[in-house]
mmCIF file of C-alpha atoms in Angstrom:
data_model
loop_
_atom_site.group_PDB
_atom_site.id
_atom_site.type_symbol
_atom_site.label_atom_id
_atom_site.label_comp_id
_atom_site.label_asym_id
_atom_site.label_seq_id
_atom_site.Cartn_x
_atom_site.Cartn_y
_atom_site.Cartn_z
ATOM 1 C CA MET A 680 -40.911 -29.219 0.408
ATOM 2 C CA SER A 681 -37.661 -27.339 -0.139
ATOM 3 C CA ARG A 682 -35.136 -28.845 -2.549
ATOM 4 C CA GLN A 683 -32.093 -30.358 -0.841
ATOM 5 C CA ALA A 684 -28.832 -28.556 -1.484
ATOM 6 C CA PRO A 685 -26.550 -30.159 -4.028
ATOM 7 C CA THR A 686 -23.754 -32.282 -2.613
ATOM 8 C CA LEU A 687 -20.256 -33.296 -3.675
ATOM 9 C CA GLU A 688 -21.803 -36.601 -4.808
ATOM 10 C CA ASP A 689 -24.190 -34.734 -7.116
ATOM 11 C CA VAL A 690 -21.296 -32.788 -8.647
ATOM 12 C CA ALA A 691 -19.264 -36.020 -9.068
ATOM 13 C CA ARG A 692 -22.127 -37.748 -10.911
ATOM 14 C CA GLU A 693 -22.691 -34.705 -13.145
ATOM 15 C CA ALA A 694 -18.966 -34.488 -14.000
ATOM 16 C CA GLY A 695 -18.421 -38.259 -14.271
ATOM 17 C CA VAL A 696 -15.554 -38.200 -11.785
ATOM 18 C CA SER A 697 -15.013 -39.415 -8.233
ATOM 19 C CA ARG A 698 -16.129 -37.545 -5.126
ATOM 20 C CA ALA A 699 -12.442 -37.309 -4.137
ATOM 21 C CA THR A 700 -11.567 -35.550 -7.369
ATOM 22 C CA VAL A 701 -14.393 -32.972 -6.842
ATOM 23 C CA SER A 702 -13.153 -32.409 -3.300
ATOM 24 C CA ARG A 703 -9.571 -31.764 -4.529
ATOM 25 C CA VAL A 704 -10.823 -29.228 -7.072
ATOM 26 C CA VAL A 705 -13.107 -27.458 -4.553
ATOM 27 C CA ASN A 706 -10.247 -27.270 -2.043
ATOM 28 C CA GLY A 707 -7.698 -25.908 -4.503
ATOM 29 C CA VAL A 708 -5.381 -28.897 -4.601
ATOM 30 C CA ARG A 709 -2.897 -28.171 -7.380
ATOM 31 C CA ASN A 710 -2.120 -31.598 -8.872
ATOM 32 C CA VAL A 711 -5.427 -31.954 -10.751
ATOM 33 C CA ASP A 712 -5.373 -32.005 -14.489
ATOM 34 C CA PRO A 713 -6.647 -28.635 -15.845
ATOM 35 C CA ALA A 714 -9.190 -30.375 -18.122
ATOM 36 C CA ILE A 715 -10.596 -32.216 -15.119
ATOM 37 C CA GLN A 716 -10.688 -29.003 -13.134
ATOM 38 C CA ASP A 717 -12.668 -27.303 -15.909
ATOM 39 C CA LEU A 718 -15.053 -30.314 -16.107
ATOM 40 C CA VAL A 719 -15.739 -30.156 -12.371
ATOM 41 C CA ARG A 720 -16.206 -26.379 -12.369
ATOM 42 C CA ARG A 721 -18.857 -26.631 -15.144
ATOM 43 C CA ALA A 722 -20.590 -29.411 -13.176
ATOM 44 C CA ILE A 723 -20.557 -27.119 -10.095
ATOM 45 C CA GLU A 724 -22.207 -24.345 -12.131
ATOM 46 C CA ARG A 725 -24.863 -26.733 -13.512
ATOM 47 C CA THR A 726 -25.756 -28.224 -10.174
ATOM 48 C CA GLY A 727 -25.569 -24.996 -8.180
ATOM 49 C CA TYR A 728 -23.282 -26.605 -5.583
ATOM 50 C CA ALA A 729 -21.907 -24.265 -2.877
ATOM 51 C CA PRO A 730 -19.033 -25.542 -0.700
ATOM 52 C CA ASN A 731 -19.547 -25.679 3.018
ATOM 53 C CA GLN A 732 -16.997 -23.187 4.208
ATOM 54 C CA ALA A 733 -16.777 -24.598 7.717
ATOM 55 C CA ALA A 734 -16.038 -28.063 6.390
ATOM 56 C CA ARG A 735 -13.655 -26.651 3.845
ATOM 57 C CA GLN A 736 -11.732 -24.909 6.552
ATOM 58 C CA LEU A 737 -11.380 -28.172 8.457
ATOM 59 C CA VAL A 738 -9.755 -29.784 5.393
ATOM 60 C CA THR A 739 -7.567 -26.912 4.211
ATOM 61 C CA ARG A 740 -6.989 -25.243 7.641
ATOM 62 C CA ARG A 741 -7.585 -21.937 5.794
ATOM 63 C CA THR A 742 -10.281 -19.328 6.131
ATOM 64 C CA THR A 743 -9.644 -17.624 2.745
ATOM 65 C CA THR A 744 -9.599 -14.374 4.771
ATOM 66 C CA VAL A 745 -6.603 -12.154 5.442
ATOM 67 C CA ALA A 746 -6.293 -9.270 7.848
ATOM 68 C CA LEU A 747 -5.491 -5.909 6.289
ATOM 69 C CA VAL A 748 -3.980 -4.103 9.296
ATOM 70 C CA VAL A 749 -3.252 -0.358 9.581
ATOM 71 C CA SER A 750 -0.920 -0.057 12.507
ATOM 72 C CA GLY A 751 1.069 2.551 14.415
ATOM 73 C CA ALA A 752 3.103 2.964 17.597
ATOM 74 C CA GLY A 753 0.820 5.155 19.583
ATOM 75 C CA ASP A 754 -1.281 4.492 22.703
ATOM 76 C CA ALA A 755 -4.235 6.390 21.423
ATOM 77 C CA SER A 756 -7.435 7.286 23.221
ATOM 78 C CA ASP A 757 -10.808 6.279 21.698
ATOM 79 C CA SER A 758 -11.282 9.693 20.115
ATOM 80 C CA GLU A 759 -7.691 9.676 18.739
ATOM 81 C CA GLN A 760 -8.318 6.191 17.323
ATOM 82 C CA ASN A 761 -11.435 7.439 15.596
ATOM 83 C CA ALA A 762 -9.566 10.451 14.196
ATOM 84 C CA PHE A 763 -6.860 8.107 12.954
ATOM 85 C CA ALA A 764 -9.386 5.955 11.155
ATOM 86 C CA THR A 765 -10.956 9.029 9.568
ATOM 87 C CA ARG A 766 -7.488 10.225 8.322
ATOM 88 C CA VAL A 767 -6.801 6.779 6.821
ATOM 89 C CA PHE A 768 -10.071 6.649 4.909
ATOM 90 C CA ALA A 769 -9.514 10.230 3.654
ATOM 91 C CA ASP A 770 -6.015 9.497 2.309
ATOM 92 C CA PRO A 771 -5.966 8.487 -1.332
ATOM 93 C CA PHE A 772 -2.870 6.412 -0.666
ATOM 94 C CA PHE A 773 -4.770 3.895 1.515
ATOM 95 C CA GLY A 774 -7.574 3.592 -1.020
ATOM 96 C CA ARG A 775 -4.946 2.578 -3.632
ATOM 97 C CA VAL A 776 -3.518 0.009 -1.224
ATOM 98 C CA VAL A 777 -6.988 -1.500 -0.722
ATOM 99 C CA GLY A 778 -7.604 -1.505 -4.463
ATOM 100 C CA GLY A 779 -4.355 -3.395 -5.151
ATOM 101 C CA VAL A 780 -5.013 -5.942 -2.369
ATOM 102 C CA VAL A 781 -8.610 -6.608 -3.427
ATOM 103 C CA GLY A 782 -7.605 -6.837 -7.033
ATOM 104 C CA HIS A 783 -5.320 -9.730 -6.213
ATOM 105 C CA LEU A 784 -7.499 -11.448 -3.642
ATOM 106 C CA ARG A 785 -10.883 -11.309 -5.362
ATOM 107 C CA PRO A 786 -10.137 -13.665 -8.315
ATOM 108 C CA ARG A 787 -8.719 -16.132 -5.802
ATOM 109 C CA ARG A 788 -11.908 -16.009 -3.701
ATOM 110 C CA MET A 789 -10.031 -14.511 -0.755
ATOM 111 C CA HIS A 790 -11.295 -11.599 1.283
ATOM 112 C CA PRO A 791 -9.657 -8.848 3.404
ATOM 113 C CA VAL A 792 -10.776 -7.963 6.918
ATOM 114 C CA LEU A 793 -9.799 -4.369 7.888
ATOM 115 C CA MET A 794 -8.298 -3.971 11.352
ATOM 116 C CA PHE A 795 -6.722 -1.040 13.145
ATOM 117 C CA ALA A 796 -3.902 -1.437 15.607
ATOM 118 C CA GLU A 797 -3.149 1.865 17.245
ATOM 119 C CA THR A 798 -2.871 0.713 20.892
ATOM 120 C CA PRO A 799 -1.081 -2.150 22.649
ATOM 121 C CA GLU A 800 -4.488 -3.759 23.266
ATOM 122 C CA ALA A 801 -5.479 -3.523 19.598
ATOM 123 C CA ARG A 802 -2.155 -5.065 18.513
ATOM 124 C CA GLN A 803 -2.679 -7.992 20.893
ATOM 125 C CA GLU A 804 -6.158 -8.431 19.441
ATOM 126 C CA VAL A 805 -4.703 -8.706 15.969
ATOM 127 C CA VAL A 806 -2.198 -11.365 17.096
ATOM 128 C CA ALA A 807 -4.902 -13.272 18.973
ATOM 129 C CA TYR A 808 -7.299 -13.073 15.967
ATOM 130 C CA LEU A 809 -4.681 -14.638 13.729
ATOM 131 C CA ARG A 810 -3.602 -17.238 16.285
ATOM 132 C CA GLN A 811 -7.233 -18.346 16.690
ATOM 133 C CA GLY A 812 -7.705 -18.802 12.974
ATOM 134 C CA GLY A 813 -9.794 -15.688 12.276
ATOM 135 C CA ALA A 814 -7.613 -15.003 9.249
ATOM 136 C CA ASP A 815 -4.838 -16.869 7.436
ATOM 137 C CA GLY A 816 -2.316 -14.017 7.648
ATOM 138 C CA ALA A 817 -1.792 -10.271 7.818
ATOM 139 C CA LEU A 818 -1.023 -7.501 5.375
ATOM 140 C CA VAL A 819 0.411 -4.709 7.443
ATOM 141 C CA VAL A 820 0.558 -1.004 6.573
ATOM 142 C CA SER A 821 2.528 0.699 9.374
ATOM 143 C CA THR A 822 2.240 4.427 9.955
ATOM 144 C CA HIS A 823 5.186 4.774 12.405
ATOM 145 C CA PRO A 824 8.771 3.532 12.318
ATOM 146 C CA ASP A 825 8.611 2.300 15.939
ATOM 147 C CA ASP A 826 5.522 0.157 15.302
ATOM 148 C CA PRO A 827 5.923 -2.986 17.456
ATOM 149 C CA LEU A 828 3.351 -5.064 15.538
ATOM 150 C CA PRO A 829 5.712 -6.534 12.899
ATOM 151 C CA ALA A 830 7.963 -7.901 15.658
ATOM 152 C CA LEU A 831 4.971 -9.363 17.472
ATOM 153 C CA LEU A 832 3.757 -11.099 14.317
ATOM 154 C CA ALA A 833 7.240 -12.411 13.535
ATOM 155 C CA GLY A 834 7.717 -13.596 17.126
ATOM 156 C CA ALA A 835 4.436 -15.500 17.013
ATOM 157 C CA GLY A 836 5.401 -17.187 13.739
ATOM 158 C CA LEU A 837 2.336 -15.806 11.972
ATOM 159 C CA PRO A 838 2.302 -15.219 8.158
ATOM 160 C CA ALA A 839 2.594 -11.522 7.479
ATOM 161 C CA VAL A 840 3.882 -9.171 4.784
ATOM 162 C CA LEU A 841 4.570 -5.475 5.235
ATOM 163 C CA PHE A 842 4.024 -2.466 3.008
ATOM 164 C CA ALA A 843 7.357 -0.642 3.348
ATOM 165 C CA ARG A 844 10.591 -1.730 4.936
ATOM 166 C CA PRO A 845 10.124 -1.989 8.724
ATOM 167 C CA GLY A 846 11.854 0.563 10.990
ATOM 168 C CA ARG A 847 13.336 -2.273 12.997
ATOM 169 C CA PRO A 848 14.755 -5.385 11.278
ATOM 170 C CA VAL A 849 12.282 -8.292 11.498
ATOM 171 C CA PRO A 850 12.208 -11.580 9.479
ATOM 172 C CA LEU A 851 9.136 -10.681 7.430
ATOM 173 C CA SER A 852 8.648 -10.097 3.680
ATOM 174 C CA TYR A 853 7.926 -6.578 2.551
ATOM 175 C CA VAL A 854 7.416 -4.436 -0.593
ATOM 176 C CA ASP A 855 8.797 -0.952 -0.897
ATOM 177 C CA LEU A 856 9.787 1.796 -3.289
ATOM 178 C CA ALA A 857 13.296 3.068 -4.191
ATOM 179 C CA HIS A 858 12.533 6.347 -2.478
ATOM 180 C CA ARG A 859 15.994 7.942 -3.046
ATOM 181 C CA ASP A 860 15.557 7.492 -6.744
ATOM 182 C CA GLY A 861 12.186 9.283 -6.485
ATOM 183 C CA GLY A 862 13.914 12.294 -4.815
ATOM 184 C CA ARG A 863 16.523 12.199 -7.524
ATOM 185 C CA LEU A 864 13.943 12.332 -10.290
ATOM 186 C CA ALA A 865 12.267 15.346 -8.719
ATOM 187 C CA ALA A 866 15.538 17.195 -8.320
ATOM 188 C CA GLU A 867 16.652 16.477 -11.886
ATOM 189 C CA HIS A 868 13.325 17.732 -13.257
ATOM 190 C CA LEU A 869 13.402 21.008 -11.342
ATOM 191 C CA LEU A 870 17.003 21.614 -12.461
ATOM 192 C CA GLU A 871 16.139 20.849 -16.072
ATOM 193 C CA ARG A 872 13.319 23.447 -15.868
ATOM 194 C CA GLY A 873 15.894 25.985 -14.892
ATOM 195 C CA CYS A 874 14.989 26.297 -11.197
ATOM 196 C CA ARG A 875 17.902 27.594 -9.087
ATOM 197 C CA ARG A 876 16.367 28.463 -5.696
ATOM 198 C CA ILE A 877 14.889 25.157 -4.770
ATOM 199 C CA ALA A 878 13.208 24.104 -1.512
ATOM 200 C CA THR A 879 11.473 20.974 -0.269
ATOM 201 C CA VAL A 880 8.554 20.014 1.948
ATOM 202 C CA THR A 881 9.320 16.662 3.570
ATOM 203 C CA GLY A 882 7.044 14.123 5.124
ATOM 204 C CA PRO A 883 7.495 13.303 8.841
ATOM 205 C CA LEU A 884 11.234 12.873 9.264
ATOM 206 C CA ALA A 885 10.755 10.017 11.669
ATOM 207 C CA VAL A 886 9.463 8.027 8.696
ATOM 208 C CA ALA A 887 12.124 6.192 6.679
ATOM 209 C CA ALA A 888 10.468 6.937 3.324
ATOM 210 C CA SER A 889 10.588 10.686 4.086
ATOM 211 C CA GLN A 890 14.244 10.462 5.050
ATOM 212 C CA GLU A 891 15.087 8.578 1.801
ATOM 213 C CA ARG A 892 13.179 10.953 -0.446
ATOM 214 C CA LEU A 893 14.936 13.910 1.164
ATOM 215 C CA ALA A 894 18.347 12.280 0.891
ATOM 216 C CA GLY A 895 17.931 11.451 -2.779
ATOM 217 C CA PHE A 896 16.731 15.042 -3.487
ATOM 218 C CA ARG A 897 19.591 16.675 -1.528
ATOM 219 C CA ASP A 898 22.259 14.421 -2.972
ATOM 220 C CA THR A 899 21.210 15.153 -6.554
ATOM 221 C CA LEU A 900 21.128 18.893 -5.986
ATOM 222 C CA ALA A 901 24.560 18.744 -4.269
ATOM 223 C CA ARG A 902 26.007 16.947 -7.347
ATOM 224 C CA HIS A 903 24.786 19.896 -9.435
ATOM 225 C CA GLY A 904 26.356 22.606 -7.237
ATOM 226 C CA HIS A 905 23.435 23.258 -4.843
ATOM 227 C CA PRO A 906 24.863 22.623 -1.388
ATOM 228 C CA TYR A 907 21.969 24.071 0.576
ATOM 229 C CA VAL A 908 18.307 23.141 0.314
ATOM 230 C CA PRO A 909 15.717 24.861 2.533
ATOM 231 C CA VAL A 910 13.562 22.241 4.232
ATOM 232 C CA ALA A 911 10.193 22.433 5.963
ATOM 233 C CA GLU A 912 8.712 19.324 7.564
ATOM 234 C CA GLY A 913 5.121 18.336 6.812
ATOM 235 C CA GLY A 914 2.799 15.546 7.842
ATOM 236 C CA PHE A 915 1.554 14.100 4.528
ATOM 237 C CA THR A 916 -1.686 16.245 4.780
ATOM 238 C CA VAL A 917 -2.925 19.246 2.844
ATOM 239 C CA ASP A 918 -2.915 21.448 5.929
ATOM 240 C CA SER A 919 0.663 20.497 6.753
ATOM 241 C CA GLY A 920 1.691 21.275 3.227
ATOM 242 C CA MET A 921 0.106 24.752 3.475
ATOM 243 C CA ALA A 922 1.883 25.422 6.764
ATOM 244 C CA ALA A 923 5.225 24.264 5.410
ATOM 245 C CA MET A 924 4.949 26.282 2.219
ATOM 246 C CA THR A 925 3.903 29.383 4.205
ATOM 247 C CA SER A 926 7.079 28.978 6.332
ATOM 248 C CA LEU A 927 9.323 28.464 3.295
ATOM 249 C CA LEU A 928 7.966 31.591 1.597
ATOM 250 C CA ALA A 929 8.465 33.677 4.728
ATOM 251 C CA GLU A 930 12.097 32.598 5.029
ATOM 252 C CA HIS A 931 12.909 32.188 1.343
ATOM 253 C CA PRO A 932 10.615 34.432 -0.730
ATOM 254 C CA ASP A 933 12.716 33.950 -3.864
ATOM 255 C CA THR A 934 12.034 30.186 -4.057
ATOM 256 C CA ASP A 935 11.368 29.145 -7.623
ATOM 257 C CA GLY A 936 11.061 25.343 -7.267
ATOM 258 C CA VAL A 937 9.532 23.083 -4.594
ATOM 259 C CA PHE A 938 9.552 19.317 -4.170
ATOM 260 C CA THR A 939 6.863 18.013 -1.773
ATOM 261 C CA ALA A 940 7.057 14.469 -0.410
ATOM 262 C CA ASN A 941 3.437 13.640 -1.343
ATOM 263 C CA ASP A 942 0.606 14.997 -3.539
ATOM 264 C CA LEU A 943 -1.583 16.123 -0.654
ATOM 265 C CA MET A 944 1.147 18.481 0.592
ATOM 266 C CA ALA A 945 1.758 19.639 -2.981
ATOM 267 C CA GLN A 946 -1.895 20.576 -3.228
ATOM 268 C CA GLY A 947 -1.531 22.617 -0.031
ATOM 269 C CA ALA A 948 1.661 24.208 -1.340
ATOM 270 C CA VAL A 949 -0.019 25.264 -4.616
ATOM 271 C CA GLN A 950 -2.886 26.828 -2.715
ATOM 272 C CA VAL A 951 -0.487 28.928 -0.565
ATOM 273 C CA LEU A 952 1.510 29.977 -3.612
ATOM 274 C CA ARG A 953 -1.681 31.086 -5.323
ATOM 275 C CA ASN A 954 -2.710 33.033 -2.205
ATOM 276 C CA HIS A 955 0.656 34.804 -2.320
ATOM 277 C CA GLY A 956 0.262 35.777 -5.935
ATOM 278 C CA ARG A 957 2.786 33.251 -7.207
ATOM 279 C CA ARG A 958 1.960 31.493 -10.483
ATOM 280 C CA VAL A 959 2.517 27.749 -10.784
ATOM 281 C CA PRO A 960 4.650 26.825 -12.659
ATOM 282 C CA GLN A 961 5.679 30.211 -14.179
ATOM 283 C CA ASP A 962 6.967 31.654 -10.835
ATOM 284 C CA VAL A 963 7.321 28.505 -8.743
ATOM 285 C CA ALA A 964 7.454 24.972 -10.126
ATOM 286 C CA VAL A 965 5.990 22.271 -7.874
ATOM 287 C CA VAL A 966 6.676 18.541 -7.961
ATOM 288 C CA GLY A 967 4.689 16.125 -5.824
ATOM 289 C CA PHE A 968 5.084 12.466 -4.981
ATOM 290 C CA ASP A 969 2.747 9.351 -5.279
ATOM 291 C CA ASP A 970 0.733 10.176 -8.503
ATOM 292 C CA SER A 971 -2.490 9.855 -6.550
ATOM 293 C CA SER A 972 -5.927 11.078 -7.595
ATOM 294 C CA VAL A 973 -5.004 14.437 -6.100
ATOM 295 C CA ALA A 974 -2.416 14.922 -8.817
ATOM 296 C CA VAL A 975 -5.092 15.123 -11.536
ATOM 297 C CA THR A 976 -7.714 16.994 -9.554
ATOM 298 C CA CYS A 977 -5.304 19.719 -8.402
ATOM 299 C CA ARG A 978 -5.169 22.866 -10.500
ATOM 300 C CA PRO A 979 -2.744 22.993 -12.151
ATOM 301 C CA ARG A 980 -2.424 19.271 -12.470
ATOM 302 C CA LEU A 981 0.605 18.036 -10.579
ATOM 303 C CA THR A 982 3.869 16.864 -11.971
ATOM 304 C CA THR A 983 4.671 14.104 -9.595
ATOM 305 C CA VAL A 984 6.861 11.044 -8.842
ATOM 306 C CA ARG A 985 4.677 7.967 -9.418
ATOM 307 C CA GLN A 986 4.645 5.282 -6.732
ATOM 308 C CA PRO A 987 2.934 2.175 -8.214
ATOM 309 C CA VAL A 988 0.895 1.590 -5.052
ATOM 310 C CA GLU A 989 -1.662 -0.738 -6.554
ATOM 311 C CA GLU A 990 0.986 -3.032 -7.976
ATOM 312 C CA MET A 991 2.960 -2.905 -4.770
ATOM 313 C CA ALA A 992 -0.145 -3.850 -2.745
ATOM 314 C CA ALA A 993 -0.995 -6.685 -5.136
ATOM 315 C CA THR A 994 2.526 -8.031 -4.761
ATOM 316 C CA MET A 995 2.236 -7.799 -1.021
ATOM 317 C CA ALA A 996 -0.961 -9.897 -1.203
ATOM 318 C CA ARG A 997 0.711 -12.380 -3.554
ATOM 319 C CA LEU A 998 3.658 -12.840 -1.212
ATOM 320 C CA LEU A 999 1.318 -13.432 1.728
ATOM 321 C CA ASP A 1000 -0.617 -16.049 -0.254
ATOM 322 C CA GLU A 1001 2.674 -17.828 -1.013
ATOM 323 C CA HIS A 1002 3.646 -17.800 2.667
ATOM 324 C CA ILE A 1003 0.293 -19.111 3.706
ATOM 325 C CA LYS A 1004 0.398 -21.966 1.206
ATOM 326 C CA GLY A 1005 3.986 -22.805 2.103
ATOM 327 C CA ALA A 1006 5.209 -22.008 -1.453
ATOM 328 C CA ARG A 1007 7.528 -19.430 0.113
ATOM 329 C CA THR A 1008 9.224 -20.281 3.427
ATOM 330 C CA GLU A 1009 11.832 -17.495 3.719
ATOM 331 C CA PRO A 1010 11.174 -13.722 3.913
ATOM 332 C CA THR A 1011 11.874 -11.638 0.829
ATOM 333 C CA SER A 1012 11.743 -8.060 -0.320
ATOM 334 C CA VAL A 1013 10.473 -6.581 -3.544
ATOM 335 C CA ILE A 1014 11.579 -3.012 -4.399
ATOM 336 C CA PHE A 1015 9.735 -1.003 -7.041
ATOM 337 C CA ASP A 1016 11.117 1.806 -9.155
ATOM 338 C CA PRO A 1017 9.491 5.292 -9.175
ATOM 339 C CA GLU A 1018 8.684 7.182 -12.389
ATOM 340 C CA LEU A 1019 8.370 10.865 -13.080
ATOM 341 C CA VAL A 1020 4.962 11.865 -14.458
ATOM 342 C CA VAL A 1021 5.059 15.301 -16.013
ATOM 343 C CA ARG A 1022 1.917 17.435 -16.031
ATOM 344 C CA ASP A 1023 1.315 21.132 -15.556
ATOM 345 C CA SER A 1024 2.793 22.215 -12.241
ATOM 346 C CA ALA A 1025 6.455 21.801 -13.227
#
């Protein structure tokens, strides 16, 4: 005959406490003496007790699951949605977001569920999933400033936290970077290197972060007597960085310094410069943005503006946990500072 699974009563007997005390420890109730919590946890290990998650959810009204949603504003076809998902998984930025989120959730026995919301139907599915208790809340990474999902979540009164300030004001917490300061750091470094014919490859200019990085870069150069900065718009991909750098070289062949709004585009820019016989950094200095894995695999290694994505994502998860538990009832914002990381490209 198979051995019966250990029960709360078994744990209580082993620990020498009441069943109610064991239940409070298992369900994460805070007002239990730490010594008692430790006693109960050791008893759980000795007995091999495993909480019934369905029963636990009835008590706590929590699933210990959160939705990690990558969202946009498009009305994409099936093939476009698949292509979007492929781009997301290929982008080192998203991998860092996932790493930060999981790093915060795992020790708390919470788990992320990845969802994509690139169509009106998909966005409604996310809202319905949360309303029906499929997850306790949502961590949202928007890819478009006109993304309607944050407003849908706020309107439904669902716990949600955003990565980056929303394009439209909504009463939701978010984490973000001081992007203007990042542009300033890049400009100051290129000027300190002696660059005088400086250009920039921006991200999509519909994106607030791209606008802010460009504004900080331009403002700093203007304060140092550089009123005009050649600009080419990219799309945060290697190919778009190559196209933008090719355009800049054709129109401004004497360029001696370039700031690109992410590391993938910087990698593309370096490749084009090499193809045109320009040495990096001797002929053209290149500064990227993010300090992603690309920055250290690129040759030469990229000087870049660090965005602490993992820490930002962990803070996003912490804020959501606080909203879910009721420890935080009002929306808040947490803004991180960028940092210049000097390597070989500038």
